[in-house]
PDB file of C-alpha atoms and ligand atoms in Angstrom:
ATOM      1  CA  MET A   1      29.777   1.734  27.050  1.00 98.00           C
ATOM      2  CA  ASP A   2      25.814   2.811  26.073  1.00 98.00           C
ATOM      3  CA  GLY A   3      23.133   1.094  24.420  1.00 98.00           C
ATOM      4  CA  ASN A   4      22.756  -2.211  25.607  1.00 98.00           C
ATOM      5  CA  GLY A   5      19.174  -1.426  26.597  1.00 98.00           C
ATOM      6  CA  ARG A   6      18.014   0.142  23.132  1.00 98.00           C
ATOM      7  CA  TRP A   7      19.858  -2.733  21.234  1.00 98.00           C
ATOM      8  CA  ALA A   8      17.521  -5.472  23.285  1.00 98.00           C
ATOM      9  CA  ALA A   9      14.422  -3.462  23.070  1.00 98.00           C
ATOM     10  CA  GLN A  10      15.593  -3.418  19.088  1.00 98.00           C
ATOM     11  CA  ARG A  11      14.724  -6.883  18.884  1.00 98.00           C
ATOM     12  CA  SER A  12      12.127  -7.073  21.358  1.00 98.00           C
ATOM     13  CA  LEU A  13      14.207  -8.686  24.427  1.00 98.00           C
ATOM     14  CA  PRO A  14      14.749  -7.680  27.718  1.00 98.00           C
ATOM     15  CA  ARG A  15      17.056  -5.581  28.560  1.00 98.00           C
ATOM     16  CA  THR A  16      19.665  -8.197  30.026  1.00 98.00           C
ATOM     17  CA  SER A  17      19.787  -9.589  26.552  1.00 98.00           C
ATOM     18  CA  GLY A  18      21.423  -6.227  25.897  1.00 98.00           C
ATOM     19  CA  HIS A  19      24.082  -6.467  28.893  1.00 98.00           C
ATOM     20  CA  ARG A  20      24.717 -10.213  27.917  1.00 98.00           C
ATOM     21  CA  ALA A  21      25.209  -9.039  24.113  1.00 98.00           C
ATOM     22  CA  ALA A  22      28.248  -6.713  25.360  1.00 98.00           C
ATOM     23  CA  GLU A  23      30.804  -9.222  25.988  1.00 98.00           C
ATOM     24  CA  THR A  24      31.772  -9.706  23.078  1.00 98.00           C
ATOM     25  CA  ALA A  25      32.476  -5.928  22.527  1.00 98.00           C
ATOM     26  CA  VAL A  26      34.008  -5.736  25.635  1.00 98.00           C
ATOM     27  CA  ILE A  27      36.499  -8.341  24.608  1.00 98.00           C
ATOM     28  CA  ASP A  28      36.878  -7.176  21.084  1.00 98.00           C
ATOM     29  CA  VAL A  29      38.048  -3.624  22.134  1.00 98.00           C
ATOM     30  CA  ILE A  30      40.136  -4.901  25.075  1.00 98.00           C
ATOM     31  CA  GLU A  31      42.088  -6.965  22.286  1.00 98.00           C
ATOM     32  CA  ALA A  32      41.579  -4.086  19.670  1.00 98.00           C
ATOM     33  CA  ALA A  33      43.104  -1.547  21.762  1.00 98.00           C
ATOM     34  CA  ARG A  34      46.507  -4.029  22.925  1.00 98.00           C
ATOM     35  CA  ALA A  35      46.807  -4.546  19.463  1.00 98.00           C
ATOM     36  CA  ALA A  36      46.896  -0.941  18.661  1.00 98.00           C
ATOM     37  CA  GLY A  37      49.396  -0.440  21.274  1.00 97.00           C
ATOM     38  CA  ILE A  38      47.154   1.722  23.887  1.00 98.00           C
ATOM     39  CA  GLY A  39      48.752   1.946  26.849  1.00 98.00           C
ATOM     40  CA  TRP A  40      45.583   2.749  29.073  1.00 98.00           C
ATOM     41  CA  LEU A  41      42.415   1.662  27.977  1.00 98.00           C
ATOM     42  CA  SER A  42      39.584   2.387  30.887  1.00 98.00           C
ATOM     43  CA  LEU A  43      35.655   0.881  30.436  1.00 98.00           C
ATOM     44  CA  TYR A  44      33.238   2.500  32.443  1.00 98.00           C
ATOM     45  CA  ALA A  45      31.367  -0.850  33.357  1.00 98.00           C
ATOM     46  CA  PHE A  46      28.479   0.649  36.239  1.00 97.00           C
ATOM     47  CA  SER A  47      28.027   4.215  37.672  1.00 96.00           C
ATOM     48  CA  THR A  48      27.416   5.049  41.496  1.00 95.00           C
ATOM     49  CA  GLU A  49      24.284   6.229  39.398  1.00 95.00           C
ATOM     50  CA  ASN A  50      23.738   2.745  37.822  1.00 97.00           C
ATOM     51  CA  TRP A  51      22.175   1.308  41.937  1.00 97.00           C
ATOM     52  CA  ARG A  52      18.921   3.375  40.726  1.00 98.00           C
ATOM     53  CA  ARG A  53      18.058   0.569  37.935  1.00 98.00           C
ATOM     54  CA  PRO A  54      15.767  -1.993  39.179  1.00 97.00           C
ATOM     55  CA  SER A  55      17.136  -4.624  41.461  1.00 97.00           C
ATOM     56  CA  ALA A  56      17.155  -7.536  38.814  1.00 98.00           C
ATOM     57  CA  GLU A  57      18.768  -5.483  36.278  1.00 98.00           C
ATOM     58  CA  VAL A  58      21.364  -4.023  38.733  1.00 98.00           C
ATOM     59  CA  ASP A  59      21.530  -8.410  40.078  1.00 98.00           C
ATOM     60  CA  PHE A  60      22.006  -9.617  36.727  1.00 98.00           C
ATOM     61  CA  LEU A  61      24.933  -7.101  36.076  1.00 98.00           C
ATOM     62  CA  MET A  62      26.637  -8.145  38.956  1.00 98.00           C
ATOM     63  CA  GLN A  63      26.514 -12.001  38.359  1.00 98.00           C
ATOM     64  CA  LEU A  64      27.549 -10.905  34.518  1.00 98.00           C
ATOM     65  CA  VAL A  65      30.534  -8.797  35.311  1.00 98.00           C
ATOM     66  CA  ARG A  66      31.524 -11.945  37.708  1.00 98.00           C
ATOM     67  CA  ARG A  67      31.044 -14.733  35.115  1.00 98.00           C
ATOM     68  CA  VAL A  68      32.800 -12.427  32.582  1.00 98.00           C
ATOM     69  CA  VAL A  69      35.819 -11.955  34.582  1.00 98.00           C
ATOM     70  CA  ARG A  70      36.361 -15.067  35.576  1.00 98.00           C
ATOM     71  CA  LYS A  71      35.897 -16.518  32.154  1.00 98.00           C
ATOM     72  CA  HIS A  72      38.439 -13.884  30.813  1.00 98.00           C
ATOM     73  CA  ALA A  73      40.869 -13.640  33.177  1.00 98.00           C
ATOM     74  CA  PRO A  74      43.308 -16.043  31.539  1.00 98.00           C
ATOM     75  CA  LEU A  75      43.302 -14.315  28.696  1.00 98.00           C
ATOM     76  CA  LEU A  76      43.882 -11.299  30.222  1.00 98.00           C
ATOM     77  CA  HIS A  77      46.551 -12.346  31.662  1.00 98.00           C
ATOM     78  CA  ALA A  78      48.448 -14.263  28.742  1.00 98.00           C
ATOM     79  CA  ARG A  79      48.061 -11.035  26.638  1.00 98.00           C
ATOM     80  CA  GLY A  80      50.131  -9.551  29.530  1.00 98.00           C
ATOM     81  CA  ILE A  81      47.176  -6.885  30.371  1.00 98.00           C
ATOM     82  CA  ARG A  82      47.355  -5.301  33.886  1.00 98.00           C
ATOM     83  CA  CYS A  83      43.893  -4.828  35.271  1.00 98.00           C
ATOM     84  CA  ARG A  84      42.468  -2.713  37.790  1.00 98.00           C
ATOM     85  CA  PHE A  85      38.905  -1.598  39.402  1.00 98.00           C
ATOM     86  CA  LEU A  86      38.226   1.921  40.000  1.00 97.00           C
ATOM     87  CA  GLY A  87      34.975   2.472  42.170  1.00 94.00           C
ATOM     88  CA  VAL A  88      34.105  -0.525  43.841  1.00 87.00           C
ATOM     89  CA  THR A  89      32.984   0.746  47.563  1.00 88.00           C
ATOM     90  CA  ASP A  90      29.609   0.517  48.022  1.00 92.00           C
ATOM     91  CA  PRO A  91      28.888  -2.360  50.826  1.00 94.00           C
ATOM     92  CA  ARG A  92      26.015  -3.572  47.688  1.00 95.00           C
ATOM     93  CA  VAL A  93      28.998  -4.811  45.950  1.00 96.00           C
ATOM     94  CA  PRO A  94      28.608  -8.869  46.182  1.00 97.00           C
ATOM     95  CA  ALA A  95      31.584  -9.716  48.628  1.00 97.00           C
ATOM     96  CA  ALA A  96      32.320 -12.474  45.969  1.00 97.00           C
ATOM     97  CA  LEU A  97      32.318  -9.903  42.872  1.00 98.00           C
ATOM     98  CA  ALA A  98      34.491  -7.478  45.065  1.00 97.00           C
ATOM     99  CA  ARG A  99      37.201 -10.746  45.428  1.00 97.00           C
ATOM    100  CA  ASP A 100      37.222 -11.704  41.944  1.00 98.00           C
ATOM    101  CA  PHE A 101      37.898  -8.002  40.774  1.00 98.00           C
ATOM    102  CA  ALA A 102      41.023  -8.470  43.707  1.00 98.00           C
ATOM    103  CA  ASP A 103      42.459 -11.655  42.380  1.00 98.00           C
ATOM    104  CA  LEU A 104      42.240 -10.575  38.510  1.00 98.00           C
ATOM    105  CA  THR A 105      44.019  -7.363  39.906  1.00 98.00           C
ATOM    106  CA  THR A 106      46.712  -9.518  41.655  1.00 98.00           C
ATOM    107  CA  LEU A 107      46.830 -11.837  39.397  1.00 98.00           C
ATOM    108  CA  THR A 108      48.345  -9.485  36.207  1.00 98.00           C
ATOM    109  CA  GLY A 109      49.328  -7.204  38.781  1.00 98.00           C
ATOM    110  CA  ASP A 110      53.134  -7.640  37.162  1.00 98.00           C
ATOM    111  CA  ASN A 111      52.208  -7.576  34.122  1.00 98.00           C
ATOM    112  CA  ARG A 112      53.454  -4.628  32.046  1.00 97.00           C
ATOM    113  CA  GLY A 113      51.346  -4.324  28.865  1.00 97.00           C
ATOM    114  CA  MET A 114      48.037  -2.112  28.234  1.00 98.00           C
ATOM    115  CA  THR A 115      46.946  -1.112  31.912  1.00 98.00           C
ATOM    116  CA  LEU A 116      42.899  -1.762  31.725  1.00 98.00           C
ATOM    117  CA  THR A 117      40.920   0.392  34.203  1.00 98.00           C
ATOM    118  CA  VAL A 118      37.700  -1.389  35.025  1.00 98.00           C
ATOM    119  CA  ALA A 119      35.296   1.839  36.025  1.00 98.00           C
ATOM    120  CA  PHE A 120      32.707  -0.380  38.355  1.00 97.00           C
ATOM    121  CA  ASP A 121      30.496   1.339  41.222  1.00 97.00           C
ATOM    122  CA  HIS A 122      32.396   4.341  39.989  1.00 97.00           C
ATOM    123  CA  GLY A 123      31.503   8.368  40.058  1.00 97.00           C
ATOM    124  CA  GLY A 124      33.934  10.924  38.787  1.00 97.00           C
ATOM    125  CA  ARG A 125      32.589  13.907  41.528  1.00 98.00           C
ATOM    126  CA  ARG A 126      32.752  10.714  44.659  1.00 97.00           C
ATOM    127  CA  ASP A 127      36.748  10.425  43.677  1.00 97.00           C
ATOM    128  CA  ILE A 128      37.155  14.152  43.883  1.00 98.00           C
ATOM    129  CA  VAL A 129      35.757  14.358  46.896  1.00 98.00           C
ATOM    130  CA  GLU A 130      36.884  11.679  48.544  1.00 97.00           C
ATOM    131  CA  ALA A 131      40.664  13.277  47.099  1.00 97.00           C
ATOM    132  CA  ALA A 132      39.632  16.176  48.979  1.00 97.00           C
ATOM    133  CA  ARG A 133      38.960  14.697  52.389  1.00 97.00           C
ATOM    134  CA  SER A 134      42.459  12.407  52.051  1.00 97.00           C
ATOM    135  CA  LEU A 135      43.661  15.796  50.954  1.00 96.00           C
ATOM    136  CA  ILE A 136      42.443  17.345  54.348  1.00 96.00           C
ATOM    137  CA  ARG A 137      43.466  13.902  56.710  1.00 97.00           C
ATOM    138  CA  SER A 138      46.974  14.141  55.371  1.00 97.00           C
ATOM    139  CA  GLY A 139      47.343  18.377  57.315  1.00 97.00           C
ATOM    140  CA  VAL A 140      48.072  20.062  53.751  1.00 94.00           C
ATOM    141  CA  THR A 141      47.734  23.794  54.564  1.00 96.00           C
ATOM    142  CA  ALA A 142      45.312  25.572  51.962  1.00 96.00           C
ATOM    143  CA  ASP A 143      47.935  27.021  50.290  1.00 97.00           C
ATOM    144  CA  ALA A 144      49.973  24.158  49.546  1.00 95.00           C
ATOM    145  CA  VAL A 145      47.236  22.314  47.308  1.00 97.00           C
ATOM    146  CA  THR A 146      48.230  22.671  44.046  1.00 97.00           C
ATOM    147  CA  GLU A 147      46.840  20.694  40.825  1.00 97.00           C
ATOM    148  CA  GLU A 148      49.141  18.033  41.210  1.00 96.00           C
ATOM    149  CA  SER A 149      49.175  17.327  44.727  1.00 96.00           C
ATOM    150  CA  PHE A 150      45.274  17.317  44.795  1.00 97.00           C
ATOM    151  CA  ALA A 151      45.616  14.781  41.885  1.00 97.00           C
ATOM    152  CA  ALA A 152      47.929  12.568  43.571  1.00 97.00           C
ATOM    153  CA  HIS A 153      45.360  11.700  46.201  1.00 98.00           C
ATOM    154  CA  LEU A 154      42.846  10.492  43.763  1.00 98.00           C
ATOM    155  CA  PRO A 155      42.403   6.665  43.329  1.00 97.00           C
ATOM    156  CA  PHE A 156      45.011   5.512  40.943  1.00 97.00           C
ATOM    157  CA  PRO A 157      47.225   8.590  40.640  1.00 96.00           C
ATOM    158  CA  ASP A 158      49.505   7.090  38.171  1.00 96.00           C
ATOM    159  CA  THR A 159      46.383   7.090  35.561  1.00 93.00           C
ATOM    160  CA  PRO A 160      47.565   9.772  33.092  1.00 96.00           C
ATOM    161  CA  ASP A 161      45.036  12.401  31.675  1.00 97.00           C
ATOM    162  CA  VAL A 162      42.661  11.137  29.575  1.00 98.00           C
ATOM    163  CA  ASP A 163      43.387  11.614  25.830  1.00 98.00           C
ATOM    164  CA  LEU A 164      39.834  10.420  24.070  1.00 98.00           C
ATOM    165  CA  VAL A 165      36.687   9.266  25.389  1.00 98.00           C
ATOM    166  CA  ILE A 166      34.576   7.172  23.337  1.00 98.00           C
ATOM    167  CA  ARG A 167      30.813   7.432  24.339  1.00 98.00           C
ATOM    168  CA  THR A 168      28.838   4.811  22.336  1.00 98.00           C
ATOM    169  CA  SER A 169      25.270   4.645  21.216  1.00 98.00           C
ATOM    170  CA  GLY A 170      24.901   8.678  19.977  1.00 97.00           C
ATOM    171  CA  GLU A 171      24.378   9.817  23.629  1.00 98.00           C
ATOM    172  CA  GLN A 172      26.357  12.967  24.522  1.00 98.00           C
ATOM    173  CA  ARG A 173      27.011  13.591  28.442  1.00 97.00           C
ATOM    174  CA  ILE A 174      29.759  12.993  30.456  1.00 97.00           C
ATOM    175  CA  SER A 175      27.519  10.869  33.301  1.00 97.00           C
ATOM    176  CA  ASN A 176      30.344  11.404  35.763  1.00 98.00           C
ATOM    177  CA  PHE A 177      33.340   9.934  33.842  1.00 98.00           C
ATOM    178  CA  MET A 178      36.421  10.190  35.658  1.00 98.00           C
ATOM    179  CA  LEU A 179      35.881  14.149  35.698  1.00 98.00           C
ATOM    180  CA  TRP A 180      39.092  15.287  36.849  1.00 98.00           C
ATOM    181  CA  GLN A 181      41.396  13.233  34.287  1.00 98.00           C
ATOM    182  CA  VAL A 182      38.953  14.142  31.153  1.00 98.00           C
ATOM    183  CA  ALA A 183      39.729  18.179  31.791  1.00 97.00           C
ATOM    184  CA  TYR A 184      41.575  17.776  28.024  1.00 95.00           C
ATOM    185  CA  ALA A 185      39.676  14.944  26.310  1.00 97.00           C
ATOM    186  CA  GLU A 186      38.451  14.675  23.157  1.00 98.00           C
ATOM    187  CA  TRP A 187      35.318  13.002  22.439  1.00 98.00           C
ATOM    188  CA  VAL A 188      33.839  11.150  20.351  1.00 98.00           C
ATOM    189  CA  PHE A 189      29.851   9.972  19.740  1.00 98.00           C
ATOM    190  CA  PRO A 190      29.653   6.910  17.494  1.00 98.00           C
ATOM    191  CA  PRO A 191      26.006   6.480  16.999  1.00 98.00           C
ATOM    192  CA  VAL A 192      26.536   2.751  17.158  1.00 98.00           C
ATOM    193  CA  LEU A 193      25.001   0.803  19.832  1.00 99.00           C
ATOM    194  CA  TRP A 194      27.523  -0.924  22.568  1.00 98.00           C
ATOM    195  CA  PRO A 195      26.662  -4.913  21.810  1.00 98.00           C
ATOM    196  CA  ASP A 196      27.545  -3.612  17.819  1.00 98.00           C
ATOM    197  CA  PHE A 197      30.582  -2.055  18.834  1.00 98.00           C
ATOM    198  CA  ARG A 198      33.717  -3.957  17.343  1.00 98.00           C
ATOM    199  CA  ALA A 199      37.386  -3.453  16.827  1.00 98.00           C
ATOM    200  CA  PRO A 200      36.676  -1.745  12.731  1.00 98.00           C
ATOM    201  CA  HIS A 201      34.330   0.881  15.162  1.00 98.00           C
ATOM    202  CA  PHE A 202      37.453   1.005  17.848  1.00 98.00           C
ATOM    203  CA  LEU A 203      39.778   1.852  15.329  1.00 98.00           C
ATOM    204  CA  GLU A 204      37.662   4.660  13.552  1.00 98.00           C
ATOM    205  CA  CYS A 205      37.418   6.640  16.490  1.00 98.00           C
ATOM    206  CA  LEU A 206      41.046   6.335  16.907  1.00 98.00           C
ATOM    207  CA  ARG A 207      41.608   8.210  13.305  1.00 98.00           C
ATOM    208  CA  THR A 208      38.823  10.809  14.372  1.00 98.00           C
ATOM    209  CA  PHE A 209      40.994  11.300  17.705  1.00 98.00           C
ATOM    210  CA  GLN A 210      44.498  11.593  15.098  1.00 96.00           C
ATOM    211  CA  GLN A 211      42.645  14.342  12.866  1.00 96.00           C
ATOM    212  CA  ARG A 212      42.175  16.652  15.893  1.00 95.00           C
ATOM    213  CA  ASP A 213      44.159  19.457  16.788  1.00 91.00           C
ATOM    214  CA  ARG A 214      45.111  19.321  20.432  1.00 87.00           C
ATOM    215  CA  ARG A 215      45.772  22.971  21.591  1.00 87.00           C
ATOM    216  CA  PHE A 216      45.339  22.594  25.094  1.00 88.00           C
ATOM    217  CA  GLY A 217      43.814  26.357  25.526  1.00 89.00           C
ATOM    218  CA  GLY A 218      47.319  27.372  23.312  1.00 90.00           C
ATOM    219  CA  VAL A 219      47.835  27.672  19.715  1.00 88.00           C
ATOM    220  CA  LEU A 220      49.868  25.229  17.613  1.00 80.00           C
ATOM    221  CA  PRO A 221      53.016  26.619  15.782  1.00 76.00           C
ATOM    222  CA  HIS A 222      51.495  26.886  12.264  1.00 72.00           C
ATOM    223  CA  GLN A 223      48.989  28.680  13.531  1.00 70.00           C
ATOM    224  CA  ASN A 224      50.815  31.652  15.438  1.00 65.00           C
ATOM    225  CA  GLY A 225      51.587  33.347  11.884  1.00 60.00           C
ATOM    226  CA  GLU A 226      51.059  37.075  13.128  1.00 60.00           C
ATOM    227  CA  HIS A 227      54.706  37.687  12.307  1.00 58.00           C
ATOM    228  CA  ARG A 228      54.638  35.914   9.140  1.00 55.00           C
ATOM    229  CA  PRO A 229      55.954  38.110   6.129  1.00 53.00           C
TER     230      PRO A 229
HETATM  231  C1  IPE B 301      24.898   0.229  29.494  1.00 50.53           C
HETATM  232  O1  IPE B 301      23.542   0.256  28.390  1.00 50.53           O
HETATM  233  C2  IPE B 301      25.032  -0.744  30.169  1.00 50.53           C
HETATM  234  C3  IPE B 301      25.166  -0.078  31.493  1.00 50.53           C
HETATM  235  C4  IPE B 301      25.181   1.043  32.087  1.00 50.53           C
HETATM  236  C5  IPE B 301      25.570  -1.218  32.730  1.00 50.53           C
HETATM  237  P1  IPE B 301      22.585   0.747  28.899  1.00 50.53           P
HETATM  238  O2  IPE B 301      22.334  -0.125  29.996  1.00 50.53           O
HETATM  239  O3  IPE B 301      22.937   2.092  29.500  1.00 50.53           O
HETATM  240  O4  IPE B 301      21.155   1.097  27.127  1.00 50.53           O
HETATM  241  P2  IPE B 301      20.727   1.909  27.428  1.00 50.53           P
HETATM  242  O5  IPE B 301      21.016   3.080  27.137  1.00 50.53           O
HETATM  243  O6  IPE B 301      19.380   1.638  28.155  1.00 50.53           O
HETATM  244  O7  IPE B 301      20.464   1.465  25.786  1.00 50.53           O
HETATM  245 MG1   MG B 302      22.438   4.035  29.014  1.00 50.53          MG
END
């Protein structure tokens, strides 16, 4: 969800105004994804690298996310959405926020609608290193390590591989997002800044995705025409 700062700068507002304006986009996209029958939606809210931002901005984000989570918890639950948080290991995450995350996870844990994963204090490389540590601790021999057994040590191993990554604001980078899970993801880079992103933009991304040929390194049957008469 990129472009909050630029959205604010375009309006001669402080960066924090852009973050505040992002709330509407977040709720709109969650609703649109659920209505479209998407089973798994992940939102990259805060990266392990975002701690490098000025502390006033970091503090603002922590308070904002806390307010948004508390405010929308009843709606998320009513919609049958299962919520969980990927990351949240840094002691700098305020205890009250971590508690709200845990409360929402518990509240919605039995829901069977869409799974909403909020990546917060997330880093793809850190997840891979943690998985390696966990694997070694389990005492497995080197030769027994497979892609499947490795992936089982990642956080939320039930998460399917990512099909589509949408990065708003026109930036074209991975920025350490779910590195393992995006191996065969399709990517779209809409130019819209995140605070302006709404359901129609999201649905447009889904249409783009539907038009992609996903070959996973192979060939599609109709392209394998060598032996056609
Ligand atoms: C994304 O918007 C929000 C977070 C990373 C929390 P940015 O804050 O990165 O906005 P730009 O990139 O400065 O426009
Ligand atoms: Mg940015």
